[in-house]
Amino acid sequence: MRSPLKITAAAAASAALVGSLAACAANEPANSGASGGKTLEITSWWTSGSEADALDVLTAAAKSAVPGLSIDNAAVSGGGGANARQALAARLQAGSPPDTWQLHPAGQLKAYVDGGQVADVSQLWSDNGWASKLPKDVAEAQQVNGKYYTVPIGVHRGNVLWTNPAVLSNAGVTIDPKAGVDSLITDLKKIQSTGTTPVCLGDKDVFASAELLESLIMARTGADNWKKLFTNSYSFGAPEVKQALNDYVTILGMANKDHSALTWDEAAKNMADGKCAVNLMGDWAFGELRNAGKQPGKDFAWATFPGKEEVFDYVGDGFSTPASNLKHPDEAKAWLKTLMDPKVQTDFAAKKGSIPARTDADISSLSQYQQQAAAAFKSVPVVSSLAHGQVTTAEFAQTYSDAVTALNGGGSIDAFVSAMVQAQSSQLK
Ligand code: GAL
């Protein structure tokens, strides 16, 4: 196995590095596995403790499905995947893609389809009857114009507030998801008055603060208006969105000062270690905290992000294969089939903190948190994440990510709103 590449956004943008990566990839022989035979090269951004363990579940299952298979793990570190996607873009550009890569469905998938980069796997879907084994929304998210281009391995929830029970109790605070954002902010101020940092944040990779802001926007607008933001029928200049931006700036002011130097997993572990009271993060944090030996209910607890109504912020993970220059087609096909095995989905979820995408996967062995997430996914309004490029076009998601970076760097709320309103009219047609 190759050790995961570490690429900073700035370095990845440098033409020299991209050029050398591409050249390196192009020079690889077609069947470069240790066995000299069956190989599968996989790109993902799963490099944290829990992510790497969850990926191991998948590669072990693929190896049992294909005896003699050798795995080339081309993971690129950086939570949320911006670095991995940059490295992948260089590989695609050079005509030397990996055999399969991790991606989010819907908006992010569509960019690869529009670029002619991803293989149509509709035949595999119909041969295996997969559509009938998935919630309708999940199956649809894997399609573009009626054709399937990816397969889902799991469903994450983005808007979860992870909490430290001892710190909350010490401040005499109970987070009530139904009490809304104003009450949350009052609680955080109360914690601050006890001398403890209220919020742990690790936004070295900007998705972490983009996800905090999106949770606040959803909390203030509710699910329906969140969806309307992406059909340009509800404005990023609406009072509820501006309120969420004010909340965001207030909450950022209550976070650890070194947040831009920490990764998402470091921030989550700091919360469980009592360095702060709460951490907003997708439920991959559940997998990571358990991987670090933290006990649910004791070292950490959770609450749905407080808001005007309960919302499930859906972040899907899946894998696709390239439309051209696929080096190992049989192995890639076996990989996609392995991912859709219900037992594999359950075993993966146990490490990852997600829930299986398949409705027939047995989740009885999963944690109490995951049982609750699975129940919520069926019963509360489900929306898709912007911070993870799922709800709309990749271009608009990039505009949002850049606007969050500017805001974090001291940019004004007015500048954020104006960039987003402008993008709504020019990019969401
Ligand atoms: C998300 C992905 C998760 C998790 C997270 C942090 O984009 O859906 O599986 O890996 O990034 O890296």
Short mmCIF file of N, CA, C and O and ligand atoms in Angstrom, two decimals, residues 45-46 51 78-80 102 104 156 207 264 284 315-317 352 388, ligand 1:
data_model
loop_
_atom_site.label_atom_id
_atom_site.label_comp_id
_atom_site.label_asym_id
_atom_site.label_seq_id
_atom_site.Cartn_x
_atom_site.Cartn_y
_atom_site.Cartn_z
N TRP A 45 -10.37 10.54 0.55
CA TRP A 45 -9.73 11.41 1.54
C TRP A 45 -9.87 10.81 2.93
O TRP A 45 -9.90 11.51 3.93
N TRP A 46 -9.94 9.48 2.97
CA TRP A 46 -10.13 8.81 4.25
C TRP A 46 -8.78 8.44 4.86
O TRP A 46 -8.27 7.33 4.63
N GLU A 51 -11.51 6.83 9.57
CA GLU A 51 -11.72 6.77 8.11
C GLU A 51 -10.85 5.67 7.50
O GLU A 51 -11.33 4.90 6.65
N GLY A 78 -6.79 15.42 4.17
CA GLY A 78 -7.50 16.71 4.15
C GLY A 78 -8.98 16.44 4.25
O GLY A 78 -9.62 16.00 3.28
N GLY A 79 -9.54 16.65 5.47
CA GLY A 79 -10.96 16.38 5.69
C GLY A 79 -11.83 17.11 4.69
O GLY A 79 -11.53 18.23 4.30
N GLY A 80 -12.93 16.45 4.30
CA GLY A 80 -13.84 17.06 3.34
C GLY A 80 -13.40 16.87 1.90
O GLY A 80 -14.21 17.04 0.98
N GLN A 102 -13.58 8.28 -4.49
CA GLN A 102 -14.64 8.69 -3.56
C GLN A 102 -15.23 10.01 -4.01
O GLN A 102 -14.51 10.89 -4.47
N HIS A 104 -19.07 12.73 -3.46
CA HIS A 104 -20.43 12.94 -2.98
C HIS A 104 -21.38 12.84 -4.18
O HIS A 104 -20.99 13.20 -5.30
N HIS A 156 -24.16 9.93 5.87
CA HIS A 156 -23.75 10.67 7.06
C HIS A 156 -24.73 11.81 7.31
O HIS A 156 -25.39 12.30 6.39
N PHE A 207 -14.06 23.14 5.13
CA PHE A 207 -15.39 22.51 5.18
C PHE A 207 -15.96 22.55 6.60
O PHE A 207 -17.17 22.62 6.78
N TRP A 264 -10.45 18.66 11.69
CA TRP A 264 -11.76 18.35 12.28
C TRP A 264 -11.68 17.30 13.37
O TRP A 264 -12.36 17.40 14.39
N TRP A 284 -19.21 11.53 11.07
CA TRP A 284 -17.93 10.84 10.99
C TRP A 284 -17.16 11.11 12.29
O TRP A 284 -16.27 10.34 12.67
N VAL A 315 -25.13 13.96 3.97
CA VAL A 315 -23.82 13.96 3.29
C VAL A 315 -23.58 12.51 2.86
O VAL A 315 -23.39 11.63 3.71
N GLY A 316 -23.63 12.26 1.57
CA GLY A 316 -23.49 10.89 1.08
C GLY A 316 -22.07 10.59 0.64
O GLY A 316 -21.39 11.46 0.09
N ASP A 317 -21.64 9.37 0.88
CA ASP A 317 -20.34 8.92 0.36
C ASP A 317 -20.57 7.81 -0.65
O ASP A 317 -21.40 6.92 -0.42
N LYS A 352 -17.28 3.88 10.71
CA LYS A 352 -17.30 5.22 10.12
C LYS A 352 -18.23 6.19 10.85
O LYS A 352 -18.06 7.40 10.79
N HIS A 388 -20.51 20.33 1.44
CA HIS A 388 -19.94 19.14 0.80
C HIS A 388 -20.35 19.04 -0.67
O HIS A 388 -20.28 17.96 -1.27
C1 GAL B 1 -16.85 14.15 4.23
C2 GAL B 1 -17.12 12.69 4.01
C3 GAL B 1 -16.97 11.91 5.28
C4 GAL B 1 -15.76 12.28 6.07
C5 GAL B 1 -15.54 13.79 6.11
C6 GAL B 1 -14.26 14.24 6.78
O1 GAL B 1 -16.79 14.81 3.00
O2 GAL B 1 -18.43 12.53 3.55
O3 GAL B 1 -16.98 10.54 4.97
O4 GAL B 1 -14.71 11.62 5.56
O5 GAL B 1 -15.59 14.35 4.85
O6 GAL B 1 -13.12 13.88 6.03
#
